């Protein structure tokens, strides 16, 4: 048991340590939680991702408004004209009518002319483009970005809650390890005293050598138990320090606790989880985003309509064929695409169905997890309450067996067994409180209520202060 707890705590707190200072006073759970919010890299990463998605969604809010751009061109050009290369005037029309013969005769009598013209041009043009119909492309992009923002917000909340569950596991894991160390080392001290009594009784002829050796073997076992508990406590201390990014030795102020007053029903927790579980809300948002991808795929079959305009800011340099301004409307429809649009729609639809199925599966798993956590919570509370009476009986049994051994009426085995039973009862009671505290955090995390954990802890009607055999 000790080895498993040490390994679990070490793996859970294996984050990199950054040496930072904490106040030199016992650390409450609330202070540890506040510090975790500022030093956790997982929380920082989730918050940054959430903010990134929010900025992306905000950047698309004006996607359906016009765009205005300024284009400036500076160039030099030359134009050469040769009258010999011009078409015959009898082939030229003006307003759909042929050139009158007198004019044709006049220009035909002119000699051939060849000249060239060179000009430096600066062309600043303001253009505006306003999409008035896109078949749903703009709306799907905006709604998809908002869905991804909601997903990132849910993931950030999940990261916060998961780190707090980890904190509860490690914080109260250190508290449990400290109590286990206290119990095991006090058992060792008790066995040292029993060994001294047995040695004195052996010298007086009241105990046999075998009885004294039996107590000595039990003393050695208790010494190993104390050392193992000390190692477990050190592992738990390091794990919590790593999580809080400090190299200081942390002394805890918040003890293990238990709530024996009635809690909400299992069904109430399940119903809350359906609506508030962060992972389920994240998958719901992913389903919404997938639906918008499908909507965008369907928009490929629809035309795009835009209003357009252009204005030349420097008419003195404009070419003969350049307009002063332009206003108009444009329609674009893709008749033949190099992408299979039907396949694209099919792929988007299947992705949406997959996201919806994943959401339904997650809801089922969350309901199971909530029901399991609730039963474990009630079991831990029942175990704690049963162990209270067991502890009282075990203490009385230790007193009776120790007295009987000293008076030669009892055996060393009975006395040692009594000590071990009391130590086991104390450790199991502390473990039951620890299981209650951690399972409560897991239940609140699954139901999206992790923010209530500190208030429930403050309202606990039982706290497990340091106990001794």
Tab-separated table of C-alpha atoms in Angstrom:
chain	number	residue	atom	x	y	z
A	1	UNK	CA	0.000	0.000	0.000
A	2	UNK	CA	2.768	2.413	0.924
A	3	UNK	CA	4.729	1.716	-2.262
A	4	UNK	CA	1.668	2.215	-4.466
A	5	UNK	CA	0.770	5.499	-2.808
A	6	UNK	CA	4.341	6.774	-3.138
A	7	UNK	CA	4.502	5.851	-6.825
A	8	UNK	CA	1.133	7.441	-7.594
A	9	UNK	CA	1.952	10.664	-5.810
A	10	UNK	CA	5.348	10.918	-7.481
A	11	UNK	CA	3.900	10.451	-10.977
A	12	UNK	CA	1.044	12.878	-10.337
A	13	UNK	CA	3.414	15.646	-9.256
A	14	UNK	CA	6.143	15.174	-11.842
A	15	UNK	CA	5.920	18.734	-13.254
A	16	UNK	CA	9.106	20.787	-13.495
A	17	UNK	CA	9.989	22.719	-10.351
A	18	UNK	CA	10.454	26.452	-10.518
A	19	UNK	CA	11.913	27.905	-7.324
A	20	UNK	CA	9.515	30.549	-6.049
A	21	UNK	CA	8.868	31.803	-2.560
A	22	UNK	CA	5.795	31.088	-0.462
A	23	UNK	CA	4.923	32.710	2.866
A	24	UNK	CA	6.608	30.952	5.771
A	25	UNK	CA	3.398	29.680	7.324
A	26	UNK	CA	1.224	26.574	7.076
A	27	UNK	CA	-0.342	26.393	3.634
A	28	UNK	CA	-4.147	26.219	3.454
A	29	UNK	CA	-5.906	24.471	0.605
A	30	UNK	CA	-7.384	27.793	-0.538
A	31	UNK	CA	-3.925	29.395	-0.721
A	32	UNK	CA	-2.579	26.371	-2.588
A	33	UNK	CA	-5.451	26.623	-5.081
A	34	UNK	CA	-4.808	30.333	-5.656
A	35	UNK	CA	-1.127	29.672	-6.241
A	36	UNK	CA	-1.880	26.823	-8.634
A	37	UNK	CA	-3.949	29.178	-10.799
A	38	UNK	CA	-0.894	31.393	-11.289
A	39	UNK	CA	1.864	28.795	-11.731
A	40	UNK	CA	0.242	25.862	-13.538
A	41	UNK	CA	1.512	25.558	-17.102
A	42	UNK	CA	-1.529	23.449	-18.033
A	43	UNK	CA	-3.850	26.257	-16.933
A	44	UNK	CA	-1.764	28.895	-18.710
A	45	UNK	CA	-1.786	26.877	-21.942
A	46	UNK	CA	-5.560	26.313	-21.783
A	47	UNK	CA	-6.201	30.000	-21.055
A	48	UNK	CA	-3.963	31.068	-23.938
A	49	UNK	CA	-5.776	28.700	-26.308
A	50	UNK	CA	-9.140	30.028	-25.108
A	51	UNK	CA	-8.030	33.630	-25.674
A	52	UNK	CA	-6.716	32.704	-29.122
A	53	UNK	CA	-10.078	31.241	-30.122
A	54	UNK	CA	-11.871	34.303	-28.762
A	55	UNK	CA	-9.673	36.605	-30.837
A	56	UNK	CA	-10.252	34.460	-33.908
A	57	UNK	CA	-14.036	34.645	-33.476
A	58	UNK	CA	-13.896	38.410	-32.899
A	59	UNK	CA	-11.764	38.876	-36.017
A	60	UNK	CA	-14.593	37.439	-38.155
A	61	UNK	CA	-17.425	39.556	-36.723
A	62	UNK	CA	-17.201	42.065	-39.591
A	63	UNK	CA	-16.741	39.502	-42.331
A	64	UNK	CA	-20.041	40.540	-43.956
A	65	UNK	CA	-19.029	44.212	-44.188
A	66	UNK	CA	-17.338	45.785	-47.255
A	67	UNK	CA	-13.591	45.800	-47.686
A	68	UNK	CA	-11.883	48.998	-48.864
A	69	UNK	CA	-8.376	48.896	-50.269
A	70	UNK	CA	-5.892	51.308	-51.783
A	71	UNK	CA	-3.744	50.180	-54.678
A	72	UNK	CA	-0.941	52.409	-56.013
A	73	UNK	CA	0.907	51.668	-59.234
A	74	UNK	CA	3.857	53.678	-60.547
A	75	UNK	CA	5.094	52.823	-64.022
A	76	UNK	CA	6.516	54.223	-67.236
A	77	UNK	CA	5.178	53.214	-70.619
A	78	UNK	CA	5.684	53.922	-74.329
A	79	UNK	CA	3.129	53.697	-77.114
A	80	UNK	CA	4.076	53.669	-80.840
A	81	UNK	CA	1.540	54.428	-83.578
A	82	UNK	CA	2.027	53.835	-87.319
A	83	UNK	CA	-0.727	54.998	-89.648
A	84	UNK	CA	0.305	52.354	-92.189
A	85	UNK	CA	-0.586	49.626	-89.738
A	86	UNK	CA	-4.034	51.065	-89.037
A	87	UNK	CA	-7.046	49.321	-90.619
A	88	UNK	CA	-8.591	50.793	-93.752
A	89	UNK	CA	-11.252	53.372	-92.980
A	90	UNK	CA	-13.814	51.597	-95.071
A	91	UNK	CA	-13.615	48.768	-92.507
A	92	UNK	CA	-14.198	51.137	-89.567
A	93	UNK	CA	-17.612	52.059	-88.239
A	94	UNK	CA	-18.761	54.820	-85.872
A	95	UNK	CA	-21.830	54.130	-83.787
A	96	UNK	CA	-22.502	51.167	-86.021
A	97	UNK	CA	-22.401	53.210	-89.219
A	98	UNK	CA	-19.599	53.297	-91.859
A	99	UNK	CA	-17.321	56.337	-92.109
A	100	UNK	CA	-18.650	58.764	-94.762
A	101	UNK	CA	-16.669	58.621	-98.069
A	102	UNK	CA	-15.478	62.262	-97.922
A	103	UNK	CA	-13.795	61.621	-94.608
A	104	UNK	CA	-12.313	58.406	-95.920
A	105	UNK	CA	-10.903	60.306	-98.922
A	106	UNK	CA	-9.448	63.024	-96.675
A	107	UNK	CA	-7.569	60.650	-94.390
A	108	UNK	CA	-6.572	58.505	-97.322
A	109	UNK	CA	-4.769	61.476	-98.918
A	110	UNK	CA	-2.577	62.024	-95.822
A	111	UNK	CA	0.995	60.681	-95.890
A	112	UNK	CA	1.991	57.788	-93.612
A	113	UNK	CA	2.720	58.919	-90.039
A	114	UNK	CA	4.700	57.103	-87.357
A	115	UNK	CA	5.221	58.443	-83.846
A	116	UNK	CA	5.790	57.193	-80.302
A	117	UNK	CA	4.632	58.523	-76.947
A	118	UNK	CA	6.303	57.969	-73.528
A	119	UNK	CA	4.717	58.801	-70.134
A	120	UNK	CA	5.364	58.322	-66.386
A	121	UNK	CA	2.167	57.317	-64.606
A	122	UNK	CA	1.196	57.215	-60.916
A	123	UNK	CA	-2.105	55.428	-60.489
A	124	UNK	CA	-3.667	55.454	-56.961
A	125	UNK	CA	-6.998	53.636	-56.976
A	126	UNK	CA	-9.431	53.056	-54.078
A	127	UNK	CA	-11.474	49.875	-54.427
A	128	UNK	CA	-14.452	48.607	-52.426
A	129	UNK	CA	-15.948	45.123	-52.402
A	130	UNK	CA	-19.082	44.199	-50.459
A	131	UNK	CA	-20.341	40.628	-50.411
A	132	UNK	CA	-24.131	40.734	-50.234
A	133	UNK	CA	-24.759	37.015	-50.749
A	134	UNK	CA	-22.341	34.128	-50.316
A	135	UNK	CA	-24.693	31.187	-49.946
A	136	UNK	CA	-23.837	30.834	-46.256
A	137	UNK	CA	-20.037	30.930	-46.451
A	138	UNK	CA	-19.696	33.985	-44.210
A	139	UNK	CA	-22.302	32.901	-41.670
A	140	UNK	CA	-20.824	29.413	-41.398
A	141	UNK	CA	-17.334	30.851	-40.885
A	142	UNK	CA	-18.582	33.166	-38.119
A	143	UNK	CA	-20.727	30.554	-36.367
A	144	UNK	CA	-17.967	27.963	-36.696
A	145	UNK	CA	-15.471	30.317	-35.057
A	146	UNK	CA	-17.892	30.999	-32.204
A	147	UNK	CA	-18.414	27.259	-31.716
A	148	UNK	CA	-14.650	26.748	-31.553
A	149	UNK	CA	-14.469	29.580	-29.032
A	150	UNK	CA	-17.068	27.814	-26.845
A	151	UNK	CA	-15.073	24.607	-27.178
A	152	UNK	CA	-11.891	26.354	-26.047
A	153	UNK	CA	-13.720	27.906	-23.100
A	154	UNK	CA	-14.988	24.489	-22.019
A	155	UNK	CA	-11.501	22.995	-22.411
A	156	UNK	CA	-10.027	25.815	-20.323
A	157	UNK	CA	-12.587	25.173	-17.598
A	158	UNK	CA	-11.775	21.464	-17.735
A	159	UNK	CA	-8.055	22.238	-17.414
A	160	UNK	CA	-8.712	24.417	-14.356
A	161	UNK	CA	-10.876	21.742	-12.733
A	162	UNK	CA	-8.483	18.904	-13.587
A	163	UNK	CA	-5.610	20.800	-11.975
A	164	UNK	CA	-7.733	21.377	-8.856
A	165	UNK	CA	-8.543	17.672	-8.688
A	166	UNK	CA	-4.819	16.998	-8.947
A	167	UNK	CA	-4.228	19.530	-6.178
A	168	UNK	CA	-6.789	17.827	-3.916
A	169	UNK	CA	-5.142	14.476	-4.633
A	170	UNK	CA	-1.644	15.723	-3.800
A	171	UNK	CA	-2.527	18.128	-0.987
A	172	UNK	CA	-4.547	15.593	0.963
A	173	UNK	CA	-2.151	12.881	-0.193
A	174	UNK	CA	0.561	14.652	1.781
A	175	UNK	CA	-1.812	15.010	4.729
A	176	UNK	CA	-2.554	11.269	4.583
A	177	UNK	CA	1.121	10.374	4.241
A	178	UNK	CA	1.945	12.560	7.241
A	179	UNK	CA	-0.682	10.817	9.357
A	180	UNK	CA	0.545	7.409	8.213
A	181	UNK	CA	4.083	8.378	9.162
A	182	UNK	CA	2.908	9.575	12.577
A	183	UNK	CA	0.996	6.347	13.244
A	184	UNK	CA	3.764	4.024	12.029
A	185	UNK	CA	6.481	5.848	13.915
A	186	UNK	CA	4.428	5.952	17.101
A	187	UNK	CA	3.862	2.207	16.736
A	188	UNK	CA	7.640	1.901	16.534
A	189	UNK	CA	8.026	3.960	19.712
A	190	UNK	CA	5.415	1.808	21.426
A	191	UNK	CA	7.193	-1.353	20.358
A	192	UNK	CA	10.466	0.052	21.695
A	193	UNK	CA	8.796	0.490	25.053
A	194	UNK	CA	7.272	-2.991	24.899
A	195	UNK	CA	10.710	-4.415	24.108
A	196	UNK	CA	12.204	-2.700	27.148
A	197	UNK	CA	9.401	-4.094	29.298
A	198	UNK	CA	9.902	-7.578	27.826
A	199	UNK	CA	13.663	-7.417	28.486
A	200	UNK	CA	13.021	-6.386	32.088
A	201	UNK	CA	10.448	-9.165	32.525
A	202	UNK	CA	12.914	-11.679	31.036
A	203	UNK	CA	15.525	-10.661	33.579
A	204	UNK	CA	12.938	-11.082	36.328
A	205	UNK	CA	11.860	-14.456	35.010
A	206	UNK	CA	8.356	-13.235	34.162
A	207	UNK	CA	8.815	-13.649	30.389
A	208	UNK	CA	10.604	-16.245	28.338
A	209	UNK	CA	13.391	-15.577	25.897
A	210	UNK	CA	11.071	-16.547	23.050
A	211	UNK	CA	8.523	-13.926	24.145
A	212	UNK	CA	11.202	-11.245	24.306
A	213	UNK	CA	12.470	-12.233	20.838
A	214	UNK	CA	8.925	-12.111	19.507
A	215	UNK	CA	8.570	-8.524	20.739
A	216	UNK	CA	11.966	-7.683	19.256
A	217	UNK	CA	10.917	-9.012	15.840
A	218	UNK	CA	7.745	-6.904	16.049
A	219	UNK	CA	9.862	-3.873	16.995
A	220	UNK	CA	12.038	-4.379	13.906
A	221	UNK	CA	8.941	-4.669	11.701
A	222	UNK	CA	7.562	-1.443	13.161
A	223	UNK	CA	10.905	0.248	12.475
A	224	UNK	CA	10.683	-0.775	8.809
A	225	UNK	CA	7.096	0.450	8.693
A	226	UNK	CA	8.143	3.829	10.096
A	227	UNK	CA	10.941	4.179	7.559
A	228	UNK	CA	8.656	3.230	4.659
A	229	UNK	CA	6.041	5.738	5.835
A	230	UNK	CA	8.727	8.431	6.017
A	231	UNK	CA	9.703	7.704	2.403
A	232	UNK	CA	6.080	7.871	1.339
A	233	UNK	CA	5.653	11.197	3.093
A	234	UNK	CA	8.760	12.595	1.402
A	235	UNK	CA	7.455	11.477	-2.004
A	236	UNK	CA	4.099	13.119	-1.288
A	237	UNK	CA	5.801	16.327	-0.157
A	238	UNK	CA	7.919	16.492	-3.325
A	239	UNK	CA	4.869	15.825	-5.534
A	240	UNK	CA	2.913	18.711	-3.990
A	241	UNK	CA	5.922	21.036	-4.113
A	242	UNK	CA	6.420	20.229	-7.800
A	243	UNK	CA	2.780	20.936	-8.554
A	244	UNK	CA	3.014	24.327	-6.825
A	245	UNK	CA	6.420	25.073	-8.397
A	246	UNK	CA	8.345	25.538	-5.188
A	247	UNK	CA	11.311	23.887	-3.497
A	248	UNK	CA	10.181	24.914	-0.045
A	249	UNK	CA	9.129	22.367	2.558
A	250	UNK	CA	5.372	22.743	2.764
A	251	UNK	CA	3.492	22.453	6.032
A	252	UNK	CA	-0.231	21.975	5.546
A	253	UNK	CA	-2.929	23.844	7.438
A	254	UNK	CA	-6.078	22.185	6.072
A	255	UNK	CA	-6.698	18.704	7.544
A	256	UNK	CA	-8.447	15.752	5.985
A	257	UNK	CA	-12.196	16.263	6.273
A	258	UNK	CA	-15.496	14.476	6.008
A	259	UNK	CA	-19.097	15.578	5.462
A	260	UNK	CA	-21.628	13.415	7.261
A	261	UNK	CA	-24.596	15.701	6.620
A	262	UNK	CA	-26.855	14.724	3.675
A	263	UNK	CA	-25.550	15.524	0.193
A	264	UNK	CA	-27.553	15.840	-3.011
A	265	UNK	CA	-29.000	12.704	-4.541
A	266	UNK	CA	-27.163	10.699	-7.152
A	267	UNK	CA	-29.747	11.625	-9.777
A	268	UNK	CA	-29.266	15.338	-9.066
A	269	UNK	CA	-25.536	15.007	-9.704
A	270	UNK	CA	-26.164	13.058	-12.925
A	271	UNK	CA	-28.543	15.739	-14.222
A	272	UNK	CA	-26.032	18.494	-13.472
A	273	UNK	CA	-23.318	16.575	-15.287
A	274	UNK	CA	-25.480	16.393	-18.443
A	275	UNK	CA	-25.542	20.181	-18.686
A	276	UNK	CA	-22.376	21.325	-16.933
A	277	UNK	CA	-19.647	18.768	-17.547
A	278	UNK	CA	-16.840	20.646	-19.299
A	279	UNK	CA	-15.807	17.782	-21.568
A	280	UNK	CA	-19.391	17.211	-22.732
A	281	UNK	CA	-19.822	20.931	-23.411
A	282	UNK	CA	-16.565	20.876	-25.353
A	283	UNK	CA	-17.846	18.048	-27.556
A	284	UNK	CA	-21.196	19.820	-27.968
A	285	UNK	CA	-19.319	22.839	-29.300
A	286	UNK	CA	-17.247	20.598	-31.578
A	287	UNK	CA	-20.510	19.201	-32.999
A	288	UNK	CA	-21.727	22.744	-33.677
A	289	UNK	CA	-18.449	23.565	-35.433
A	290	UNK	CA	-18.751	20.417	-37.561
A	291	UNK	CA	-22.301	21.448	-38.533
A	292	UNK	CA	-20.957	24.776	-39.772
A	293	UNK	CA	-18.302	22.992	-41.826
A	294	UNK	CA	-21.113	21.038	-43.489
A	295	UNK	CA	-22.996	24.284	-44.104
A	296	UNK	CA	-19.902	25.789	-45.735
A	297	UNK	CA	-19.546	22.708	-47.955
A	298	UNK	CA	-23.142	23.076	-49.144
A	299	UNK	CA	-22.533	26.753	-49.951
A	300	UNK	CA	-20.134	25.682	-52.727
A	301	UNK	CA	-23.209	24.969	-54.867
A	302	UNK	CA	-24.528	28.521	-54.462
A	303	UNK	CA	-23.496	31.731	-56.239
A	304	UNK	CA	-21.652	34.663	-54.731
A	305	UNK	CA	-22.989	38.185	-55.257
A	306	UNK	CA	-20.877	41.275	-54.524
A	307	UNK	CA	-21.231	45.022	-54.907
A	308	UNK	CA	-18.071	46.650	-56.210
A	309	UNK	CA	-16.673	50.122	-56.733
A	310	UNK	CA	-13.434	51.816	-57.760
A	311	UNK	CA	-12.252	55.414	-57.806
A	312	UNK	CA	-9.104	56.859	-59.448
A	313	UNK	CA	-7.515	59.426	-57.139
A	314	UNK	CA	-5.224	60.956	-59.804
A	315	UNK	CA	-7.016	61.426	-63.041
A	316	UNK	CA	-4.265	63.573	-64.586
A	317	UNK	CA	-2.130	60.456	-65.055
A	318	UNK	CA	-4.852	58.065	-66.102
A	319	UNK	CA	-4.720	56.393	-69.464
A	320	UNK	CA	-7.298	57.097	-72.119
A	321	UNK	CA	-9.008	53.793	-71.478
A	322	UNK	CA	-8.959	54.150	-67.660
A	323	UNK	CA	-12.338	55.053	-66.086
A	324	UNK	CA	-12.659	57.819	-63.472
A	325	UNK	CA	-14.785	55.559	-61.287
A	326	UNK	CA	-16.664	52.308	-61.392
A	327	UNK	CA	-19.706	51.009	-59.511
A	328	UNK	CA	-21.413	47.747	-60.214
A	329	UNK	CA	-22.527	44.323	-59.114
A	330	UNK	CA	-20.839	41.006	-59.718
A	331	UNK	CA	-22.150	37.455	-59.668
A	332	UNK	CA	-19.907	34.418	-59.615
A	333	UNK	CA	-20.990	30.820	-59.896
A	334	UNK	CA	-18.561	27.973	-60.235
A	335	UNK	CA	-19.827	25.788	-63.045
A	336	UNK	CA	-17.052	23.234	-62.913
A	337	UNK	CA	-14.932	22.688	-59.809
A	338	UNK	CA	-11.733	20.709	-59.399
A	339	UNK	CA	-13.100	19.571	-56.008
A	340	UNK	CA	-15.879	16.983	-55.830
A	341	UNK	CA	-18.486	19.091	-54.051
A	342	UNK	CA	-20.803	16.182	-53.307
A	343	UNK	CA	-17.973	14.275	-51.681
A	344	UNK	CA	-17.053	17.367	-49.742
A	345	UNK	CA	-20.594	17.629	-48.374
A	346	UNK	CA	-20.642	13.918	-47.584
A	347	UNK	CA	-17.338	14.174	-45.706
A	348	UNK	CA	-18.583	17.157	-43.683
A	349	UNK	CA	-21.856	15.387	-42.860
A	350	UNK	CA	-20.024	12.289	-41.643
A	351	UNK	CA	-17.714	14.431	-39.528
A	352	UNK	CA	-20.752	16.090	-37.941
A	353	UNK	CA	-22.354	12.704	-37.242
A	354	UNK	CA	-19.090	11.458	-35.718
A	355	UNK	CA	-18.915	14.501	-33.447
A	356	UNK	CA	-22.521	14.003	-32.344
A	357	UNK	CA	-21.922	10.303	-31.650
A	358	UNK	CA	-18.808	11.180	-29.628
A	359	UNK	CA	-20.887	13.634	-27.600
A	360	UNK	CA	-23.540	11.005	-26.862
A	361	UNK	CA	-20.857	8.502	-25.839
A	362	UNK	CA	-19.195	11.084	-23.587
A	363	UNK	CA	-22.520	11.791	-21.871
A	364	UNK	CA	-22.967	8.086	-21.175
A	365	UNK	CA	-19.453	7.787	-19.781
A	366	UNK	CA	-19.893	10.879	-17.624
A	367	UNK	CA	-23.145	9.528	-16.178
A	368	UNK	CA	-21.359	6.287	-15.326
A	369	UNK	CA	-18.433	8.169	-13.803
A	370	UNK	CA	-20.768	10.338	-11.710
A	371	UNK	CA	-22.724	7.344	-10.425
A	372	UNK	CA	-19.491	5.485	-9.622
A	373	UNK	CA	-17.957	8.481	-7.861
A	374	UNK	CA	-21.132	8.999	-5.851
A	375	UNK	CA	-21.129	5.385	-4.656
A	376	UNK	CA	-17.423	5.587	-3.797
A	377	UNK	CA	-18.071	8.799	-1.881
A	378	UNK	CA	-20.839	7.221	0.161
A	379	UNK	CA	-18.691	4.138	0.706
A	380	UNK	CA	-15.783	6.200	2.012
A	381	UNK	CA	-18.088	8.021	4.402
A	382	UNK	CA	-19.608	4.769	5.688
A	383	UNK	CA	-16.154	3.230	6.114
A	384	UNK	CA	-14.954	6.249	8.078
A	385	UNK	CA	-17.925	6.121	10.429
A	386	UNK	CA	-17.525	2.361	11.009
A	387	UNK	CA	-13.813	2.760	11.701
A	388	UNK	CA	-14.510	5.305	14.435
A	389	UNK	CA	-16.029	2.611	16.644
A	390	UNK	CA	-13.307	0.166	15.579
A	391	UNK	CA	-10.659	2.642	16.698
A	392	UNK	CA	-12.203	2.972	20.148
A	393	UNK	CA	-12.354	-0.808	20.554
A	394	UNK	CA	-8.776	-1.211	19.266
A	395	UNK	CA	-7.456	1.332	21.777
A	396	UNK	CA	-9.144	-0.458	24.642
A	397	UNK	CA	-7.818	-3.785	23.387
A	398	UNK	CA	-4.233	-2.395	23.320
A	399	UNK	CA	-4.591	-1.204	26.884
A	400	UNK	CA	-5.907	-4.568	28.084
A	401	UNK	CA	-3.345	-6.685	26.199
A	402	UNK	CA	-0.409	-4.530	27.323
A	403	UNK	CA	-1.557	-4.784	30.951
A	404	UNK	CA	-2.105	-8.526	30.670
A	405	UNK	CA	1.382	-9.021	29.205
A	406	UNK	CA	3.050	-7.004	31.951
A	407	UNK	CA	1.245	-9.079	34.574
A	408	UNK	CA	2.147	-12.330	32.857
A	409	UNK	CA	-1.469	-13.085	31.960
A	410	UNK	CA	-1.194	-12.439	28.231
A	411	UNK	CA	1.126	-13.385	25.398
A	412	UNK	CA	3.429	-11.197	23.338
A	413	UNK	CA	1.515	-12.214	20.210
A	414	UNK	CA	-1.748	-10.884	21.609
A	415	UNK	CA	-0.130	-7.594	22.597
A	416	UNK	CA	1.575	-7.170	19.200
A	417	UNK	CA	-1.614	-8.024	17.342
A	418	UNK	CA	-3.496	-5.442	19.378
A	419	UNK	CA	-0.948	-2.740	18.485
A	420	UNK	CA	-1.084	-3.636	14.806
A	421	UNK	CA	-4.896	-3.669	14.766
A	422	UNK	CA	-5.004	-0.193	16.279
A	423	UNK	CA	-2.437	1.114	13.798
A	424	UNK	CA	-4.406	-0.433	10.930
A	425	UNK	CA	-7.650	1.144	12.161
A	426	UNK	CA	-6.021	4.590	12.371
A	427	UNK	CA	-4.458	4.292	8.923
A	428	UNK	CA	-7.669	2.974	7.361
A	429	UNK	CA	-9.694	5.776	8.919
A	430	UNK	CA	-7.289	8.382	7.533
A	431	UNK	CA	-7.365	6.606	4.149
A	432	UNK	CA	-11.179	6.668	4.211
A	433	UNK	CA	-11.136	10.437	4.816
A	434	UNK	CA	-8.599	10.845	2.010
A	435	UNK	CA	-10.744	8.777	-0.364
A	436	UNK	CA	-13.755	10.913	0.552
A	437	UNK	CA	-11.880	14.162	-0.134
A	438	UNK	CA	-10.464	13.051	-3.485
A	439	UNK	CA	-13.680	11.363	-4.649
A	440	UNK	CA	-15.659	14.486	-3.751
A	441	UNK	CA	-13.302	16.514	-5.961
A	442	UNK	CA	-13.743	14.026	-8.808
A	443	UNK	CA	-17.541	14.103	-8.425
A	444	UNK	CA	-17.639	17.895	-8.477
A	445	UNK	CA	-15.307	17.954	-11.491
A	446	UNK	CA	-17.575	15.558	-13.399
A	447	UNK	CA	-20.653	17.676	-12.613
A	448	UNK	CA	-19.023	21.034	-13.400
A	449	UNK	CA	-19.143	22.205	-9.789
A	450	UNK	CA	-15.482	22.187	-8.793
A	451	UNK	CA	-15.787	25.809	-7.662
A	452	UNK	CA	-17.935	24.560	-4.740
A	453	UNK	CA	-15.163	22.390	-3.301
A	454	UNK	CA	-13.654	25.028	-0.945
A	455	UNK	CA	-17.093	25.901	0.467
A	456	UNK	CA	-17.917	22.228	1.084
A	457	UNK	CA	-14.551	21.767	2.755
A	458	UNK	CA	-15.178	24.730	5.054
A	459	UNK	CA	-18.602	23.331	5.940
A	460	UNK	CA	-17.302	19.854	6.793
A	461	UNK	CA	-18.569	18.616	10.152
A	462	UNK	CA	-15.631	16.284	10.748
A	463	UNK	CA	-11.914	16.953	10.383
A	464	UNK	CA	-9.203	14.404	10.924
A	465	UNK	CA	-6.539	15.983	13.076
A	466	UNK	CA	-3.292	14.150	13.766
A	467	UNK	CA	-3.995	10.872	15.507
A	468	UNK	CA	-1.776	8.535	17.479
A	469	UNK	CA	-2.042	4.931	18.674
